[in-house]
Amino acid sequence: MARASNLPVDPARIADVIDGLAALTEPGRPYTRRAFTALFPAGRDFLRDRFQAAGLETRIDAAGNLVARRPGRKPGLGTIMLGSHSDTVPDGGRYDGIAGVAVALEVVRSLADRGIDLDHDLEVVDFLAEEVSIFGVSCIGSRGMAGVLPAEWLSRESGGLTLEQGIRDAGGDPARIAAEARKDIAAFLELHIEQGPVLETEKRDIGVVTAIAGITRIEIVVEGRADHAGTTPMGSRADALAAAARLVTGIEALATSLSKGPAHFTATVGEFSIEPNAANVVPSRARLLIDARAEERATMDGFAASVERMAEAVAHETGTRIATPRRISDNMPTPGDALLLDVLDAACETAGASHRRMASGAGHDTAFMAKVTRAAMIFVPCLGGRSHAPEEFAETDDIALGAAVLLHAVIQLDEKLQKAIQEGA
């Protein structure tokens, strides 16, 4: 790995931002600073102070995102945007999102240190509520910036607060979200901890993210028959739980097989319930919910078709009734922009960072920015692949190397984006 002393960025400044935000946590709950709760504005104030000290112009946009701007030399070329999010999940999140915001600011500082002026405007963004919020939905700020925040979400309520009022309290203007959807962003880049063990295991510095996996959630309901657990012969039952258990193990086996292919795939039965849930009653009903994630849509469609066939077979074998599995949510994969991926590969070489291409199994704000601009991500290693836990940890030098990669990428993009536009690419 490259040594911090050789990097064109300052690891201490990155650590200052990460440590400063980590200190703003609910008492006894490291690291908890959720959007729409009392501590979140303190984190925003901290970031605003750091942005302004770096000479950036700051504002809150209509969707409640904190945006800091460094004007370019050629107005009208568009904006290169960097950033991530500063909100956390409960009880865990020292680096998740926060590293990306700290690195974006460091890129700006490093450009200033070197007297480099870009032709494009450069913006740093702290997206509002990337994590699942108190309103049960995520990526609120990036959806708003992209103009795809569902209007009906504004009426969602938690503890007497609506999302509409929550955005307003964060400084946004819900009535103007659609009107302010961004059309001027020329490219968006996000650094994030991997939240998985691949880079650490392979001793790679950087993951260049080829795609953010599409997420499909499939509900299966098994209808059996309630009977006395002590008197009903084993061969005379329609046990909904026994049938559901076959489905769970079958889904695991199918997902394991698909995961051995060239593209990323996972599937998890993350919700499971039975009725009547009594020790002396044969279960009459079971419900399970599959969370499936695929880098390639064809893999997801094949998985869903296989699950349907599996459900039909299990119903026949167990004497239960299983309705056709229902997709209750279905998001397409988001590929990284080809030009940006090539630029990031080249930037890794310039920074002396070992790297590999890989998919993201987790969702990120980048997926929504990709709806309005070229977008891509890089990953840096995290200890043991742990995330969404107090033990989440990433080395400052690893994050700083990621910052160097983004710095080189931004400098390259400032030139390459103009050529791409001229060539119609």
Coordinates of C-alpha atoms in Angstrom, one line a residue:
M1 CA 0.0 0.0 0.0
A2 CA 1.1 3.6 -0.6
R3 CA 2.4 5.4 2.4
A4 CA 0.6 8.4 3.7
S5 CA 3.7 10.6 3.3
N6 CA 3.6 10.0 -0.5
L7 CA 0.0 11.0 -1.0
P8 CA -1.2 14.3 -2.4
V9 CA -3.7 14.6 0.4
D10 CA -3.6 15.1 4.2
P11 CA -4.7 12.1 6.2
A12 CA -4.9 14.2 9.4
R13 CA -7.5 16.5 7.9
I14 CA -9.6 13.5 6.8
A15 CA -9.3 12.0 10.3
D16 CA -10.3 15.3 11.9
V17 CA -13.6 15.3 10.0
I18 CA -14.3 11.6 10.8
D19 CA -13.4 12.0 14.5
G20 CA -15.4 15.3 14.8
L21 CA -18.5 13.7 13.6
A22 CA -17.9 10.5 15.7
A23 CA -17.9 12.7 18.8
L24 CA -21.5 13.9 17.9
T25 CA -23.3 10.7 19.0
E26 CA -26.2 9.9 21.3
P27 CA -24.9 9.2 24.8
G28 CA -23.9 5.5 25.2
R29 CA -24.7 4.7 21.6
P30 CA -21.7 4.9 19.4
Y31 CA -22.1 6.0 16.7
T32 CA -25.7 7.2 16.4
R33 CA -26.7 10.4 14.6
R34 CA -29.8 9.6 12.6
A35 CA -31.4 12.0 10.2
F36 CA -34.4 13.8 11.6
T37 CA -33.3 13.4 15.2
A38 CA -31.9 16.0 17.6
L39 CA -28.2 15.4 16.9
F40 CA -28.3 15.4 13.1
P41 CA -28.3 19.3 12.8
A42 CA -25.1 19.4 15.0
G43 CA -23.3 17.2 12.5
R44 CA -24.5 19.4 9.7
D45 CA -23.2 22.5 11.6
F46 CA -19.9 20.8 12.0
L47 CA -19.6 20.1 8.3
R48 CA -20.8 23.5 7.3
D49 CA -18.0 25.1 9.4
R50 CA -15.4 22.8 7.8
F51 CA -16.7 23.5 4.2
Q52 CA -16.7 27.2 4.7
A53 CA -13.2 27.2 6.3
A54 CA -12.1 25.5 3.0
G55 CA -13.5 28.5 1.1
L56 CA -16.7 26.8 -0.2
E57 CA -20.0 28.4 -0.6
T58 CA -22.7 26.4 1.3
R59 CA -26.4 26.0 1.0
I60 CA -29.2 23.6 1.7
D61 CA -31.1 22.5 -1.4
A62 CA -34.8 21.8 -1.7
A63 CA -34.4 18.2 -0.8
G64 CA -32.5 19.0 2.4
N65 CA -29.0 18.2 1.1
L66 CA -26.0 20.2 2.4
V67 CA -24.2 21.3 -0.8
A68 CA -20.8 23.1 -0.8
R69 CA -19.6 24.7 -4.1
R70 CA -16.2 25.7 -5.6
P71 CA -16.8 27.7 -8.8
G72 CA -14.9 26.6 -11.9
R73 CA -13.2 28.8 -14.5
K74 CA -15.7 28.2 -17.2
P75 CA -19.3 28.8 -16.1
G76 CA -21.9 26.6 -17.8
L77 CA -19.7 23.5 -18.3
G78 CA -21.5 21.7 -15.5
T79 CA -20.7 20.4 -12.1
I80 CA -18.4 17.6 -10.9
M81 CA -19.9 16.4 -7.7
L82 CA -18.4 14.4 -4.9
G83 CA -19.9 13.2 -1.6
S84 CA -21.9 10.8 0.4
H85 CA -23.9 11.0 3.7
S86 CA -23.4 11.9 7.3
D87 CA -26.4 10.2 8.9
T88 CA -25.9 6.8 10.6
V89 CA -27.8 3.7 11.5
P90 CA -28.6 3.2 15.2
D91 CA -25.5 2.0 17.1
G92 CA -23.0 2.0 14.3
G93 CA -21.6 4.2 11.6
R94 CA -18.3 5.9 12.2
Y95 CA -17.2 5.5 8.6
D96 CA -20.3 4.5 6.6
G97 CA -21.0 7.6 4.4
I98 CA -18.9 9.8 6.6
A99 CA -15.6 8.7 5.0
G100 CA -17.0 9.7 1.6
V101 CA -18.0 13.2 2.8
A102 CA -14.6 13.7 4.5
V103 CA -12.7 12.6 1.4
A104 CA -14.8 14.9 -0.9
L105 CA -13.8 17.8 1.3
E106 CA -10.2 16.7 1.3
V107 CA -10.1 16.7 -2.5
V108 CA -11.2 20.3 -2.5
R109 CA -8.5 21.2 0.0
S110 CA -5.8 19.4 -1.9
L111 CA -6.8 21.2 -5.1
A112 CA -6.4 24.5 -3.3
D113 CA -3.1 23.4 -1.7
R114 CA -1.7 22.8 -5.2
G115 CA -3.2 25.9 -6.8
I116 CA -5.3 23.8 -9.2
D117 CA -8.4 25.5 -10.6
L118 CA -10.9 23.3 -12.5
D119 CA -12.8 24.4 -15.5
H120 CA -15.9 22.7 -14.1
D121 CA -17.7 23.7 -10.9
L122 CA -16.9 21.3 -8.1
E123 CA -19.4 20.5 -5.4
V124 CA -19.3 18.4 -2.2
V125 CA -22.6 17.0 -1.0
D126 CA -23.9 15.5 2.3
F127 CA -27.1 13.8 1.2
L128 CA -30.0 13.8 3.6
A129 CA -31.0 10.4 5.1
E130 CA -29.2 7.8 3.0
E131 CA -29.8 5.3 5.7
V132 CA -33.3 3.9 6.4
S133 CA -34.8 6.8 8.3
I134 CA -37.4 7.1 11.1
F135 CA -39.9 7.3 8.2
G136 CA -39.0 3.8 7.0
V137 CA -37.4 5.0 3.7
S138 CA -33.9 5.7 2.6
C139 CA -31.9 7.8 0.1
I140 CA -34.3 10.7 0.6
G141 CA -31.8 13.5 -0.4
S142 CA -30.4 11.8 -3.5
R143 CA -33.8 10.8 -4.7
G144 CA -34.9 14.4 -4.3
M145 CA -31.8 15.8 -6.1
A146 CA -32.5 13.4 -8.9
G147 CA -36.2 14.3 -9.0
V148 CA -37.5 10.8 -8.2
L149 CA -38.6 11.2 -4.6
P150 CA -42.2 9.9 -4.6
A151 CA -44.6 12.7 -3.7
E152 CA -46.6 10.4 -1.5
W153 CA -43.6 9.9 0.8
L154 CA -43.9 13.4 2.1
S155 CA -47.0 12.4 4.1
R156 CA -45.2 9.6 5.9
E157 CA -45.3 10.1 9.6
S158 CA -43.2 9.2 12.6
G159 CA -43.9 10.3 16.1
G160 CA -46.2 13.1 14.9
L161 CA -43.6 14.4 12.4
T162 CA -44.2 14.1 8.7
L163 CA -41.3 13.7 6.2
E164 CA -42.4 16.9 4.6
Q165 CA -41.9 18.8 7.9
G166 CA -38.6 16.8 8.5
I167 CA -37.2 18.1 5.2
R168 CA -38.3 21.6 6.0
D169 CA -36.7 21.3 9.5
A170 CA -33.5 20.3 7.7
G171 CA -33.6 23.5 5.7
G172 CA -35.2 22.2 2.6
D173 CA -38.3 23.2 0.7
P174 CA -40.4 20.2 -0.2
A175 CA -42.6 22.2 -2.5
R176 CA -39.6 22.9 -4.8
I177 CA -38.0 19.5 -4.8
A178 CA -39.2 18.5 -8.3
A179 CA -38.5 22.0 -9.7
E180 CA -34.9 21.9 -8.4
A181 CA -34.0 18.4 -9.8
R182 CA -30.4 18.8 -11.0
K183 CA -29.7 18.8 -14.7
D184 CA -26.2 20.4 -14.5
I185 CA -24.2 17.6 -12.9
A186 CA -21.6 16.4 -15.4
A187 CA -20.3 13.5 -13.2
F188 CA -20.8 12.2 -9.6
L189 CA -18.2 10.1 -7.7
E190 CA -18.6 8.6 -4.2
L191 CA -16.1 6.9 -1.9
H192 CA -17.4 4.4 0.6
I193 CA -16.1 1.7 2.9
E194 CA -16.6 -1.7 1.3
Q195 CA -18.9 -3.1 4.0
G196 CA -17.6 -6.5 3.1
P197 CA -14.4 -8.5 3.4
V198 CA -13.2 -8.8 -0.3
L199 CA -10.6 -6.0 -0.4
E200 CA -9.1 -6.9 3.0
T201 CA -9.0 -10.6 2.1
E202 CA -7.3 -9.9 -1.2
K203 CA -5.1 -7.1 0.2
R204 CA -6.3 -4.7 -2.4
D205 CA -6.4 -0.9 -1.8
I206 CA -9.4 0.1 -3.9
G207 CA -12.5 -1.5 -5.3
V208 CA -13.8 0.2 -8.5
V209 CA -17.5 -0.5 -8.4
T210 CA -18.9 -1.9 -11.6
A211 CA -22.5 -1.8 -10.5
I212 CA -24.8 -1.4 -7.6
A213 CA -26.9 -4.5 -7.3
G214 CA -30.6 -4.4 -8.0
I215 CA -32.6 -5.4 -5.0
T216 CA -35.8 -7.5 -5.3
R217 CA -37.9 -8.5 -2.4
I218 CA -40.2 -11.6 -2.9
E219 CA -43.0 -12.6 -0.5
I220 CA -44.1 -16.2 -0.3
V221 CA -47.2 -17.3 1.8
V222 CA -47.7 -20.9 2.6
E223 CA -51.2 -22.0 3.6
G224 CA -51.5 -25.3 5.5
R225 CA -54.0 -26.7 8.0
A226 CA -54.0 -26.3 11.7
D227 CA -54.3 -29.6 13.6
H228 CA -53.5 -31.0 17.0
A229 CA -49.8 -31.6 17.2
G230 CA -50.2 -34.7 19.4
T231 CA -53.0 -36.6 17.7
T232 CA -52.6 -35.9 14.0
P233 CA -50.5 -38.6 12.3
M234 CA -47.3 -37.3 10.7
G235 CA -48.4 -38.5 7.2
S236 CA -51.8 -36.7 7.5
R237 CA -50.6 -33.2 8.0
A238 CA -50.4 -30.0 5.8
D239 CA -47.7 -28.4 7.9
A240 CA -47.1 -24.8 6.6
L241 CA -43.8 -24.5 8.5
A242 CA -42.4 -27.7 7.3
A243 CA -43.2 -26.6 3.7
A244 CA -41.7 -23.2 4.3
A245 CA -38.5 -24.8 5.8
R246 CA -38.0 -26.6 2.5
L247 CA -38.3 -23.3 0.7
V248 CA -35.8 -21.6 2.9
T249 CA -33.1 -24.3 2.4
G250 CA -33.9 -24.5 -1.3
I251 CA -33.5 -20.8 -1.7
E252 CA -30.2 -20.9 0.2
A253 CA -28.9 -23.7 -2.1
L254 CA -30.1 -21.9 -5.2
A255 CA -28.5 -18.6 -4.2
T256 CA -25.2 -20.3 -3.3
S257 CA -25.1 -21.8 -6.7
L258 CA -25.8 -18.5 -8.5
S259 CA -23.2 -16.7 -6.3
K260 CA -20.5 -18.8 -7.9
G261 CA -21.1 -17.2 -11.3
P262 CA -19.2 -14.3 -12.6
A263 CA -21.7 -11.7 -11.4
H264 CA -22.6 -10.7 -7.8
F265 CA -25.7 -12.4 -6.4
T266 CA -27.1 -13.0 -2.9
A267 CA -30.5 -14.0 -1.5
T268 CA -31.6 -14.0 2.1
V269 CA -34.8 -15.0 3.8
G270 CA -34.8 -12.1 6.2
E271 CA -38.4 -12.2 7.5
F272 CA -40.2 -15.2 8.6
S273 CA -43.5 -15.7 10.6
I274 CA -45.9 -18.6 11.3
E275 CA -49.4 -19.0 12.6
P276 CA -50.8 -19.8 15.1
N277 CA -47.2 -20.1 16.6
A278 CA -48.3 -22.4 19.3
A279 CA -46.3 -25.4 20.5
N280 CA -49.1 -27.9 20.3
V281 CA -50.6 -26.8 17.0
V282 CA -49.5 -27.8 13.5
P283 CA -48.7 -24.5 11.8
S284 CA -51.5 -23.4 9.5
R285 CA -49.7 -20.5 7.8
A286 CA -46.2 -19.3 7.1
R287 CA -44.9 -16.1 5.5
L288 CA -41.4 -15.5 4.3
L289 CA -39.7 -12.5 2.6
I290 CA -36.7 -12.9 0.4
D291 CA -34.1 -10.2 -0.1
A292 CA -32.4 -10.9 -3.4
R293 CA -29.6 -8.8 -4.9
A294 CA -28.1 -9.2 -8.3
E295 CA -25.6 -7.3 -10.4
E296 CA -27.2 -8.5 -13.6
R297 CA -31.0 -8.4 -14.2
A298 CA -31.0 -11.7 -16.1
T299 CA -29.7 -13.5 -13.0
M300 CA -32.5 -12.0 -10.9
D301 CA -35.2 -13.0 -13.4
G302 CA -33.8 -16.5 -13.5
F303 CA -33.7 -16.7 -9.7
A304 CA -37.3 -15.6 -9.4
A305 CA -38.5 -18.1 -12.0
S306 CA -36.7 -20.9 -10.1
V307 CA -38.3 -19.8 -6.9
E308 CA -41.7 -20.1 -8.5
R309 CA -41.0 -23.6 -9.7
M310 CA -39.7 -24.5 -6.3
A311 CA -42.9 -23.2 -4.6
E312 CA -45.1 -25.3 -7.0
A313 CA -43.1 -28.4 -6.2
V314 CA -43.1 -27.9 -2.5
A315 CA -46.8 -27.3 -2.4
H316 CA -47.4 -30.5 -4.4
E317 CA -45.1 -32.5 -2.1
T318 CA -46.5 -31.2 1.2
G319 CA -50.2 -30.9 0.5
T320 CA -50.0 -27.1 1.2
R321 CA -51.2 -24.2 -0.9
I322 CA -48.6 -21.7 -2.0
A323 CA -49.6 -18.7 -4.1
T324 CA -47.3 -17.5 -6.8
P325 CA -44.4 -15.7 -5.1
R326 CA -45.0 -12.0 -5.2
R327 CA -42.4 -9.3 -5.9
I328 CA -43.3 -6.5 -3.4
S329 CA -40.4 -4.3 -4.5
D330 CA -38.1 -4.5 -7.5
N331 CA -35.2 -2.2 -8.3
M332 CA -33.0 -2.6 -11.3
P333 CA -29.2 -2.9 -11.1
T334 CA -27.3 0.4 -11.6
P335 CA -24.1 0.0 -13.7
G336 CA -21.2 2.4 -13.2
D337 CA -20.6 4.8 -16.1
A338 CA -18.0 3.3 -18.4
L339 CA -16.0 6.5 -18.8
L340 CA -15.8 7.0 -15.1
L341 CA -14.8 3.4 -14.4
D342 CA -11.9 3.8 -16.9
V343 CA -10.9 7.1 -15.3
L344 CA -11.0 5.5 -11.8
D345 CA -8.8 2.6 -13.0
A346 CA -6.3 5.1 -14.4
A347 CA -6.4 7.2 -11.2
C348 CA -5.6 4.1 -9.1
E349 CA -2.6 3.5 -11.3
T350 CA -1.5 7.1 -10.9
A351 CA -1.9 6.9 -7.1
G352 CA -0.1 3.6 -6.9
A353 CA -3.2 1.8 -5.5
S354 CA -3.8 -1.8 -6.1
H355 CA -7.3 -2.3 -7.3
R356 CA -10.0 -4.6 -8.7
R357 CA -13.4 -4.1 -10.2
M358 CA -16.3 -5.4 -8.1
A359 CA -20.0 -5.0 -7.6
S360 CA -21.8 -3.4 -4.6
G361 CA -24.3 -5.6 -2.8
A362 CA -25.5 -2.6 -0.8
G363 CA -27.5 0.3 -2.0
H364 CA -26.0 3.8 -2.1
D365 CA -26.9 7.4 -3.1
T366 CA -24.9 6.8 -6.3
A367 CA -27.7 4.7 -7.6
F368 CA -30.0 7.7 -7.7
M369 CA -27.4 10.1 -9.0
A370 CA -26.9 7.7 -11.9
K371 CA -30.5 8.6 -13.0
V372 CA -29.4 12.2 -13.9
T373 CA -25.6 12.0 -14.6
R374 CA -22.6 9.8 -15.1
A375 CA -21.9 8.2 -11.8
A376 CA -19.5 5.7 -10.2
M377 CA -18.1 4.6 -6.8
I378 CA -14.9 3.4 -5.2
F379 CA -14.6 1.2 -2.1
V380 CA -11.8 1.2 0.5
P381 CA -11.2 -1.7 2.9
C382 CA -12.9 -2.0 6.3
L383 CA -11.8 -4.2 9.1
G384 CA -13.2 -7.7 8.9
G385 CA -15.8 -6.4 6.4
R386 CA -17.8 -5.1 9.4
S387 CA -20.3 -2.3 9.0
H388 CA -23.5 -1.0 10.6
A389 CA -22.0 -1.9 14.0
P390 CA -19.9 -0.1 16.6
E391 CA -16.9 -2.1 15.5
E392 CA -16.9 -0.6 12.0
F393 CA -13.4 0.6 11.3
A394 CA -11.2 1.7 8.4
E395 CA -7.6 2.8 8.5
T396 CA -7.1 6.5 7.9
D397 CA -4.3 5.8 5.4
D398 CA -6.6 3.5 3.4
I399 CA -9.2 6.2 3.3
A400 CA -6.5 8.8 2.4
L401 CA -5.3 6.6 -0.5
G402 CA -8.9 6.6 -1.7
A403 CA -8.9 10.4 -1.5
A404 CA -5.8 10.5 -3.7
V405 CA -7.6 8.3 -6.2
L406 CA -10.6 10.6 -6.3
L407 CA -8.3 13.7 -6.6
H408 CA -6.5 12.2 -9.6
A409 CA -9.9 11.2 -11.1
V410 CA -11.4 14.7 -10.7
I411 CA -8.3 16.3 -12.4
Q412 CA -8.6 13.8 -15.3
L413 CA -12.4 14.3 -15.5
D414 CA -12.1 18.0 -15.8
E415 CA -10.5 17.5 -19.2
K416 CA -12.1 14.2 -20.3
L417 CA -15.7 15.3 -19.7
Q418 CA -15.3 18.2 -22.2
K419 CA -13.9 15.9 -24.8
A420 CA -16.6 13.3 -24.2
I421 CA -19.3 16.0 -24.8
Q422 CA -17.6 17.2 -27.9
E423 CA -17.4 13.6 -29.2
G424 CA -20.9 12.8 -28.2
A425 CA -19.8 10.0 -25.9

